[in-house]
Tab-separated table of N, CA and C and ligand atoms in Angstrom:
chain	number	residue	atom	x	y	z
P	655	MET	N	-1.854	4.023	18.785
P	655	MET	CA	-3.239	3.514	18.772
P	655	MET	C	-3.288	2.125	19.426
P	656	GLN	N	-4.055	2.022	20.484
P	656	GLN	CA	-4.046	0.807	21.297
P	656	GLN	C	-4.568	-0.432	20.585
P	657	ASP	N	-5.617	-0.253	19.776
P	657	ASP	CA	-6.247	-1.425	19.183
P	657	ASP	C	-5.794	-1.707	17.751
P	658	CYS	N	-4.801	-0.978	17.300
P	658	CYS	CA	-4.369	-1.125	15.900
P	658	CYS	C	-3.413	-2.314	15.767
P	659	ILE	N	-3.766	-3.270	14.890
P	659	ILE	CA	-2.922	-4.462	14.785
P	659	ILE	C	-1.553	-4.139	14.190
P	660	PHE	N	-1.500	-3.150	13.300
P	660	PHE	CA	-0.197	-2.816	12.721
P	660	PHE	C	0.691	-2.115	13.752
P	661	CYS	N	0.108	-1.287	14.609
P	661	CYS	CA	0.891	-0.694	15.704
P	661	CYS	C	1.416	-1.795	16.617
P	662	LYS	N	0.597	-2.810	16.822
P	662	LYS	CA	1.027	-3.941	17.668
P	662	LYS	C	2.158	-4.716	16.998
P	663	ILE	N	2.095	-4.865	15.696
P	663	ILE	CA	3.170	-5.544	14.952
P	663	ILE	C	4.471	-4.758	15.102
P	664	ILE	N	4.390	-3.437	14.950
P	664	ILE	CA	5.588	-2.594	15.096
P	664	ILE	C	6.207	-2.796	16.480
P	665	LYS	N	5.346	-2.879	17.494
P	665	LYS	CA	5.838	-3.010	18.874
P	665	LYS	C	6.264	-4.440	19.211
P	666	GLY	N	6.044	-5.374	18.297
P	666	GLY	CA	6.423	-6.766	18.536
P	666	GLY	C	5.397	-7.519	19.371
P	667	GLU	N	4.210	-6.955	19.532
P	667	GLU	CA	3.172	-7.615	20.343
P	667	GLU	C	2.408	-8.674	19.537
P	668	ILE	N	2.479	-8.525	18.208
P	668	ILE	CA	1.909	-9.536	17.300
P	668	ILE	C	3.053	-9.950	16.378
P	669	PRO	N	3.246	-11.271	16.179
P	669	PRO	CA	4.359	-11.708	15.345
P	669	PRO	C	4.153	-11.371	13.869
P	670	CYS	N	5.257	-11.221	13.161
P	670	CYS	CA	5.185	-10.991	11.714
P	670	CYS	C	6.466	-11.494	11.081
P	671	ALA	N	6.443	-11.629	9.757
P	671	ALA	CA	7.667	-11.935	9.008
P	671	ALA	C	8.250	-10.592	8.575
P	672	LYS	N	9.159	-10.078	9.389
P	672	LYS	CA	9.698	-8.728	9.146
P	672	LYS	C	10.640	-8.706	7.949
P	673	VAL	N	10.509	-7.661	7.169
P	673	VAL	CA	11.334	-7.491	5.976
P	673	VAL	C	12.304	-6.319	6.154
P	674	TYR	N	11.846	-5.288	6.846
P	674	TYR	CA	12.643	-4.057	6.933
P	674	TYR	C	12.173	-3.216	8.124
P	675	GLU	N	13.137	-2.521	8.722
P	675	GLU	CA	12.772	-1.548	9.760
P	675	GLU	C	13.817	-0.445	9.799
P	676	ASP	N	13.359	0.780	9.911
P	676	ASP	CA	14.261	1.884	10.251
P	676	ASP	C	13.556	2.749	11.294
P	677	GLU	N	14.061	3.924	11.518
P	677	GLU	CA	13.532	4.770	12.598
P	677	GLU	C	12.034	5.080	12.424
P	678	ASN	N	11.620	5.229	11.167
P	678	ASN	CA	10.253	5.705	10.904
P	678	ASN	C	9.346	4.736	10.159
P	679	VAL	N	9.941	3.675	9.633
P	679	VAL	CA	9.198	2.789	8.719
P	679	VAL	C	9.381	1.324	9.125
P	680	PHE	N	8.350	0.521	8.852
P	680	PHE	CA	8.390	-0.912	9.154
P	680	PHE	C	7.784	-1.648	7.964
P	681	ALA	N	8.313	-2.819	7.618
P	681	ALA	CA	7.747	-3.598	6.513
P	681	ALA	C	7.749	-5.074	6.862
P	682	PHE	N	6.687	-5.766	6.441
P	682	PHE	CA	6.530	-7.185	6.773
P	682	PHE	C	5.661	-7.853	5.711
P	683	LEU	N	5.749	-9.194	5.660
P	683	LEU	CA	4.961	-9.918	4.660
P	683	LEU	C	3.488	-9.910	5.029
P	684	ASP	N	2.652	-9.714	4.011
P	684	ASP	CA	1.198	-9.809	4.207
P	684	ASP	C	0.867	-11.259	4.576
P	685	ILE	N	0.025	-11.406	5.606
P	685	ILE	CA	-0.314	-12.739	6.124
P	685	ILE	C	-1.158	-13.546	5.125
P	686	ALA	N	-1.829	-12.867	4.220
P	686	ALA	CA	-2.669	-13.524	3.200
P	686	ALA	C	-2.247	-12.988	1.831
P	687	PRO	N	-1.082	-13.427	1.347
P	687	PRO	CA	-0.482	-12.779	0.176
P	687	PRO	C	-1.246	-13.000	-1.133
P	688	VAL	N	-1.290	-11.959	-1.934
P	688	VAL	CA	-1.809	-12.085	-3.299
P	688	VAL	C	-0.822	-12.932	-4.108
P	689	SER	N	0.459	-12.724	-3.859
P	689	SER	CA	1.498	-13.576	-4.436
P	689	SER	C	2.621	-13.663	-3.403
P	690	LYS	N	3.492	-14.648	-3.537
P	690	LYS	CA	4.564	-14.849	-2.554
P	690	LYS	C	5.519	-13.651	-2.563
P	691	GLY	N	5.712	-13.097	-1.391
P	691	GLY	CA	6.570	-11.918	-1.284
P	691	GLY	C	5.765	-10.631	-1.118
P	692	HIS	N	4.449	-10.721	-1.194
P	692	HIS	CA	3.543	-9.571	-0.988
P	692	HIS	C	3.892	-8.931	0.359
P	693	THR	N	4.262	-7.676	0.297
P	693	THR	CA	4.800	-6.985	1.477
P	693	THR	C	3.998	-5.724	1.776
P	694	LEU	N	3.841	-5.450	3.063
P	694	LEU	CA	3.186	-4.216	3.509
P	694	LEU	C	4.245	-3.293	4.086
P	695	VAL	N	4.218	-2.047	3.669
P	695	VAL	CA	5.181	-1.047	4.149
P	695	VAL	C	4.389	0.030	4.881
P	696	ILE	N	4.738	0.265	6.142
P	696	ILE	CA	3.921	1.165	6.973
P	696	ILE	C	4.782	2.188	7.712
P	697	PRO	N	4.228	3.373	7.943
P	697	PRO	CA	4.929	4.326	8.806
P	697	PRO	C	4.746	3.898	10.262
P	698	LYS	N	5.741	4.147	11.085
P	698	LYS	CA	5.595	3.814	12.507
P	698	LYS	C	4.588	4.741	13.177
P	699	GLU	N	4.519	5.956	12.650
P	699	GLU	CA	3.540	6.924	13.165
P	699	GLU	C	2.144	6.482	12.704
P	700	HIS	N	1.231	6.273	13.661
P	700	HIS	CA	-0.103	5.814	13.282
P	700	HIS	C	-0.887	6.907	12.561
P	701	GLY	N	-1.490	6.537	11.464
P	701	GLY	CA	-2.411	7.412	10.731
P	701	GLY	C	-3.289	6.472	9.945
P	702	GLU	N	-4.565	6.842	9.778
P	702	GLU	CA	-5.502	5.908	9.192
P	702	GLU	C	-5.284	5.690	7.697
P	703	ASN	N	-5.085	6.781	6.986
P	703	ASN	CA	-5.031	6.670	5.527
P	703	ASN	C	-4.175	7.792	4.941
P	704	LEU	N	-4.162	7.864	3.611
P	704	LEU	CA	-3.306	8.831	2.917
P	704	LEU	C	-3.568	10.271	3.342
P	705	LEU	N	-4.841	10.583	3.610
P	705	LEU	CA	-5.198	11.957	3.960
P	705	LEU	C	-4.901	12.263	5.427
P	706	ASP	N	-4.642	11.231	6.174
P	706	ASP	CA	-4.488	11.360	7.623
P	706	ASP	C	-3.020	11.468	8.047
P	707	ILE	N	-2.128	10.856	7.277
P	707	ILE	CA	-0.718	10.813	7.714
P	707	ILE	C	0.013	12.101	7.339
P	708	SER	N	1.110	12.350	8.042
P	708	SER	CA	1.893	13.552	7.759
P	708	SER	C	2.644	13.388	6.433
P	709	ASP	N	2.998	14.515	5.825
P	709	ASP	CA	3.779	14.472	4.577
P	709	ASP	C	5.115	13.766	4.807
P	710	LYS	N	5.671	13.959	5.987
P	710	LYS	CA	6.966	13.329	6.286
P	710	LYS	C	6.815	11.804	6.369
P	711	ALA	N	5.755	11.359	7.059
P	711	ALA	CA	5.522	9.911	7.165
P	711	ALA	C	5.314	9.320	5.767
P	712	LEU	N	4.571	10.052	4.929
P	712	LEU	CA	4.327	9.585	3.559
P	712	LEU	C	5.649	9.491	2.781
P	713	ALA	N	6.451	10.530	2.884
P	713	ALA	CA	7.717	10.563	2.137
P	713	ALA	C	8.655	9.454	2.630
P	714	ASP	N	8.756	9.306	3.933
P	714	ASP	CA	9.638	8.271	4.495
P	714	ASP	C	9.188	6.880	4.053
P	715	THR	N	7.875	6.663	4.096
P	715	THR	CA	7.342	5.335	3.771
P	715	THR	C	7.482	5.041	2.276
P	716	ALA	N	7.221	6.046	1.450
P	716	ALA	CA	7.327	5.860	-0.005
P	716	ALA	C	8.783	5.596	-0.404
P	717	LYS	N	9.679	6.326	0.234
P	717	LYS	CA	11.103	6.165	-0.074
P	717	LYS	C	11.597	4.765	0.304
P	718	ALA	N	11.202	4.326	1.485
P	718	ALA	CA	11.585	2.973	1.922
P	718	ALA	C	10.950	1.926	1.012
P	719	ALA	N	9.691	2.168	0.620
P	719	ALA	CA	8.974	1.207	-0.217
P	719	ALA	C	9.680	1.010	-1.563
P	720	LYS	N	10.248	2.074	-2.093
P	720	LYS	CA	10.965	1.951	-3.365
P	720	LYS	C	12.168	1.014	-3.220
P	721	LYS	N	12.877	1.213	-2.129
P	721	LYS	CA	14.054	0.372	-1.852
P	721	LYS	C	13.625	-1.087	-1.644
P	722	ILE	N	12.558	-1.267	-0.896
P	722	ILE	CA	12.061	-2.611	-0.583
P	722	ILE	C	11.546	-3.302	-1.853
P	723	ALA	N	10.864	-2.539	-2.713
P	723	ALA	CA	10.325	-3.105	-3.959
P	723	ALA	C	11.451	-3.672	-4.827
P	724	LYS	N	12.557	-2.963	-4.855
P	724	LYS	CA	13.706	-3.406	-5.648
P	724	LYS	C	14.201	-4.768	-5.129
P	725	ALA	N	14.264	-4.892	-3.799
P	725	ALA	CA	14.721	-6.147	-3.192
P	725	ALA	C	13.711	-7.271	-3.418
P	726	ILE	N	12.414	-6.928	-3.360
P	726	ILE	CA	11.363	-7.944	-3.573
P	726	ILE	C	11.458	-8.512	-4.991
P	727	VAL	N	11.613	-7.622	-5.961
P	727	VAL	CA	11.702	-8.054	-7.361
P	727	VAL	C	12.891	-8.992	-7.544
P	728	LYS	N	13.998	-8.632	-6.923
P	728	LYS	CA	15.214	-9.456	-7.018
P	728	LYS	C	15.004	-10.809	-6.334
P	729	ALA	N	14.441	-10.761	-5.126
P	729	ALA	CA	14.282	-11.979	-4.324
P	729	ALA	C	13.285	-12.955	-4.931
P	730	THR	N	12.221	-12.422	-5.520
P	730	THR	CA	11.159	-13.300	-6.045
P	730	THR	C	11.300	-13.533	-7.552
P	731	LYS	N	12.264	-12.845	-8.169
P	731	LYS	CA	12.443	-12.903	-9.633
P	731	LYS	C	11.128	-12.505	-10.351
P	732	ALA	N	10.471	-11.507	-9.784
P	732	ALA	CA	9.204	-11.051	-10.359
P	732	ALA	C	9.439	-10.332	-11.685
P	733	ASP	N	8.424	-10.386	-12.550
P	733	ASP	CA	8.496	-9.676	-13.835
P	733	ASP	C	8.026	-8.229	-13.681
P	734	GLY	N	7.349	-7.977	-12.567
P	734	GLY	CA	6.852	-6.633	-12.284
P	734	GLY	C	6.249	-6.646	-10.890
P	735	PHE	N	5.634	-5.545	-10.512
P	735	PHE	CA	4.953	-5.543	-9.212
P	735	PHE	C	3.879	-4.466	-9.202
P	736	ASN	N	2.864	-4.696	-8.383
P	736	ASN	CA	1.863	-3.653	-8.134
P	736	ASN	C	2.230	-2.927	-6.856
P	737	PHE	N	2.056	-1.621	-6.913
P	737	PHE	CA	2.313	-0.761	-5.768
P	737	PHE	C	0.986	-0.076	-5.496
P	738	SER	N	0.321	-0.461	-4.398
P	738	SER	CA	-1.032	0.059	-4.222
P	738	SER	C	-1.310	0.408	-2.777
P	739	GLN	N	-2.443	1.038	-2.589
P	739	GLN	CA	-2.740	1.586	-1.272
P	739	GLN	C	-4.234	1.878	-1.223
P	740	ASN	N	-4.940	1.307	-0.250
P	740	ASN	CA	-6.388	1.462	-0.158
P	740	ASN	C	-6.761	2.478	0.918
P	741	ASN	N	-7.760	3.290	0.623
P	741	ASN	CA	-8.225	4.312	1.571
P	741	ASN	C	-9.724	4.178	1.792
P	742	GLY	N	-10.093	3.720	2.985
P	742	GLY	CA	-11.511	3.597	3.316
P	742	GLY	C	-12.046	2.211	2.983
P	743	THR	N	-13.064	1.811	3.715
P	743	THR	CA	-13.622	0.469	3.506
P	743	THR	C	-14.187	0.316	2.093
P	744	ALA	N	-14.722	1.412	1.533
P	744	ALA	CA	-15.283	1.345	0.173
P	744	ALA	C	-14.196	0.991	-0.843
P	745	ALA	N	-12.957	1.337	-0.508
P	745	ALA	CA	-11.830	1.063	-1.406
P	745	ALA	C	-11.110	-0.233	-1.022
P	746	GLY	N	-11.673	-0.954	-0.074
P	746	GLY	CA	-11.095	-2.246	0.297
P	746	GLY	C	-10.105	-2.193	1.440
P	747	GLN	N	-10.035	-1.049	2.134
P	747	GLN	CA	-9.097	-0.974	3.262
P	747	GLN	C	-9.669	-1.750	4.447
P	748	GLY	N	-8.895	-2.717	4.916
P	748	GLY	CA	-9.340	-3.538	6.037
P	748	GLY	C	-8.647	-3.178	7.333
P	749	VAL	N	-7.416	-2.706	7.226
P	749	VAL	CA	-6.653	-2.322	8.420
P	749	VAL	C	-6.439	-0.817	8.371
P	750	MET	N	-6.919	-0.143	9.399
P	750	MET	CA	-6.939	1.322	9.385
P	750	MET	C	-5.640	1.937	9.925
P	751	HIS	N	-4.547	1.460	9.387
P	751	HIS	CA	-3.222	2.060	9.611
P	751	HIS	C	-2.610	2.127	8.217
P	752	PHE	N	-2.298	3.323	7.763
P	752	PHE	CA	-1.806	3.531	6.393
P	752	PHE	C	-0.771	2.471	6.003
P	753	HIS	N	-0.918	1.931	4.816
P	753	HIS	CA	0.085	0.966	4.331
P	753	HIS	C	0.114	0.923	2.812
P	754	PHE	N	1.317	0.713	2.313
P	754	PHE	CA	1.490	0.411	0.891
P	754	PHE	C	1.553	-1.097	0.748
P	755	HIS	N	0.925	-1.611	-0.313
P	755	HIS	CA	1.108	-3.011	-0.703
P	755	HIS	C	2.156	-3.046	-1.820
P	756	ILE	N	3.084	-3.968	-1.713
P	756	ILE	CA	3.970	-4.265	-2.844
P	756	ILE	C	3.702	-5.727	-3.201
P	757	ILE	N	3.183	-5.936	-4.402
P	757	ILE	CA	2.734	-7.274	-4.805
P	757	ILE	C	3.527	-7.732	-6.031
P	758	PRO	N	4.403	-8.726	-5.854
P	758	PRO	CA	5.159	-9.217	-7.004
P	758	PRO	C	4.221	-9.786	-8.072
P	759	ARG	N	4.517	-9.516	-9.322
P	759	ARG	CA	3.693	-10.015	-10.429
P	759	ARG	C	4.551	-10.797	-11.421
P	760	PHE	N	3.909	-11.791	-12.024
P	760	PHE	CA	4.605	-12.691	-12.933
P	760	PHE	C	3.821	-12.780	-14.243
P	761	LYS	N	4.550	-12.974	-15.328
P	761	LYS	CA	3.911	-12.928	-16.649
P	761	LYS	C	2.668	-13.798	-16.740
P	762	GLU	N	2.709	-14.991	-16.159
P	762	GLU	CA	1.571	-15.917	-16.288
P	762	GLU	C	0.759	-16.042	-15.002
P	763	ASP	N	0.724	-14.988	-14.175
P	763	ASP	CA	0.053	-15.181	-12.869
P	763	ASP	C	-1.474	-15.092	-12.950
P	764	ARG	N	-1.983	-14.637	-14.079
P	764	ARG	CA	-3.432	-14.629	-14.365
P	764	ARG	C	-4.265	-13.826	-13.370
P	765	LEU	N	-3.624	-12.937	-12.604
P	765	LEU	CA	-4.401	-12.054	-11.736
P	765	LEU	C	-5.113	-11.047	-12.627
P	766	LYS	N	-6.370	-10.799	-12.314
P	766	LYS	CA	-7.166	-9.944	-13.200
P	766	LYS	C	-6.874	-8.464	-12.947
P	767	PRO	N	-6.686	-7.676	-14.012
P	767	PRO	CA	-6.556	-6.233	-13.823
P	767	PRO	C	-7.914	-5.633	-13.467
P	768	TRP	N	-7.902	-4.395	-12.980
P	768	TRP	CA	-9.171	-3.725	-12.660
P	768	TRP	C	-9.985	-3.541	-13.927
P	769	PRO	N	-11.313	-3.637	-13.806
P	769	PRO	CA	-12.143	-3.352	-14.984
P	769	PRO	C	-12.110	-1.851	-15.311
P	770	HIS	N	-12.195	-1.517	-16.574
P	770	HIS	CA	-12.192	-0.105	-16.984
P	770	HIS	C	-13.570	0.303	-17.483
P	771	GLY	N	-13.913	1.560	-17.212
P	771	GLY	CA	-15.193	2.080	-17.684
P	771	GLY	C	-14.974	3.153	-18.729
P	772	LYS	N	-15.982	3.998	-18.972
P	772	LYS	CA	-15.808	5.119	-19.899
P	772	LYS	C	-16.677	6.300	-19.477
P	773	TYR	N	-16.345	7.485	-19.964
P	773	TYR	CA	-17.101	8.701	-19.657
P	773	TYR	C	-18.144	8.966	-20.732
P	774	GLU	N	-19.231	9.593	-20.317
P	774	GLU	CA	-20.178	10.131	-21.281
P	774	GLU	C	-19.541	11.369	-21.901
P	775	GLN	N	-20.118	11.831	-23.010
P	775	GLN	CA	-19.617	13.032	-23.696
P	775	GLN	C	-19.502	14.223	-22.720
P	776	GLY	N	-18.297	14.770	-22.572
P	776	GLY	CA	-18.105	15.972	-21.758
P	776	GLY	C	-17.973	15.715	-20.257
P	777	GLU	N	-18.298	14.531	-19.846
P	777	GLU	CA	-18.285	14.199	-18.409
P	777	GLU	C	-16.873	14.263	-17.834
P	778	ASP	N	-15.903	13.808	-18.630
P	778	ASP	CA	-14.507	13.810	-18.152
P	778	ASP	C	-14.027	15.231	-17.864
P	779	LYS	N	-14.377	16.166	-18.771
P	779	LYS	CA	-13.970	17.577	-18.575
P	779	LYS	C	-14.617	18.140	-17.316
P	780	ASP	N	-15.903	17.858	-17.123
P	780	ASP	CA	-16.628	18.350	-15.934
P	780	ASP	C	-15.968	17.848	-14.655
P	781	ILE	N	-15.654	16.573	-14.631
P	781	ILE	CA	-15.057	15.988	-13.424
P	781	ILE	C	-13.654	16.548	-13.200
P	782	ALA	N	-12.881	16.650	-14.268
P	782	ALA	CA	-11.519	17.201	-14.155
P	782	ALA	C	-11.562	18.634	-13.633
P	783	GLU	N	-12.511	19.421	-14.169
P	783	GLU	CA	-12.629	20.830	-13.726
P	783	GLU	C	-13.044	20.920	-12.262
P	784	LYS	N	-13.941	20.057	-11.853
P	784	LYS	CA	-14.428	20.055	-10.468
P	784	LYS	C	-13.257	19.737	-9.513
P	785	ILE	N	-12.478	18.729	-9.875
P	785	ILE	CA	-11.325	18.368	-9.034
P	785	ILE	C	-10.329	19.512	-9.025
P	786	SER	N	-10.037	20.002	-10.216
P	786	SER	CA	-9.033	21.065	-10.381
P	786	SER	C	-9.400	22.301	-9.575
P	787	SER	N	-10.698	22.629	-9.529
P	787	SER	CA	-11.142	23.846	-8.824
P	787	SER	C	-10.947	23.721	-7.315
P	788	LEU	N	-10.771	22.516	-6.838
P	788	LEU	CA	-10.603	22.307	-5.395
P	788	LEU	C	-9.130	22.258	-4.985
P	789	LEU	N	-8.251	22.378	-5.970
P	789	LEU	CA	-6.811	22.294	-5.663
P	789	LEU	C	-6.184	23.670	-5.516
L	1535	LIG	P1	-5.962	-3.483	3.196
L	1535	LIG	O1	-7.073	-4.387	2.772
L	1535	LIG	O2	-5.412	-2.622	2.128
L	1535	LIG	O3	-6.320	-2.730	4.467
L	1535	LIG	O4	-4.764	-4.455	3.572
L	1535	LIG	C1	-4.599	-5.009	4.828
L	1535	LIG	C2	-3.733	-6.220	4.650
L	1535	LIG	O5	-3.235	-6.594	5.914
L	1535	LIG	C3	-4.455	-7.442	4.079
L	1535	LIG	O6	-3.876	-7.793	2.829
L	1535	LIG	C4	-4.247	-8.518	5.137
L	1535	LIG	O7	-3.986	-9.769	4.601
L	1535	LIG	C5	-3.062	-7.976	5.918
L	1535	LIG	N1	-2.997	-8.382	7.310
L	1535	LIG	C6	-3.982	-8.346	8.231
L	1535	LIG	N2	-3.522	-8.781	9.424
L	1535	LIG	C7	-2.217	-9.082	9.253
L	1535	LIG	C8	-1.182	-9.576	10.106
L	1535	LIG	N3	-1.411	-9.839	11.393
L	1535	LIG	N4	0.046	-9.763	9.571
L	1535	LIG	C9	0.276	-9.489	8.277
L	1535	LIG	N5	-0.643	-9.014	7.425
L	1535	LIG	C10	-1.877	-8.825	7.900
L	1536	LIG	ZN1	-1.590	1.811	13.917
């Protein structure tokens, strides 16, 4: 993809703080980190989001991300980490090249968790059945 900034990073056309590279996967520090060590793990094969990338690209990227997360926790002495991935602008995706975020977390970092809601009576079953019927 010609205009994709992450494809450009992979090709070395845009600088980055590289963390990892293999034949199929690339990882680098997020330029605007939620916490120090916040890393993006991406497949070299361009795909917009989770539904767009191949199963192989997903498996390769997830496998590498697990290895990278272990190193991040060690390097940053994190107490935990968030492993997340946004799909679509409504979900906060800003760069349309599939990526996992690995965000080191610390006991006193005061980052807010997502707000939780609740279902009306029977609504959860209806939604679960609707999803299930499409699988
Ligand atoms: P998302 O909002 O899930 O699409 O995440 C995209 C992430 O890419 C954001 O956290 C940005 O800070 C990060 N980002 C954008 N441009 C660059 C860049 N040139 N180098 C490193 N990270 C970047
Ligand atoms: Zn791309």
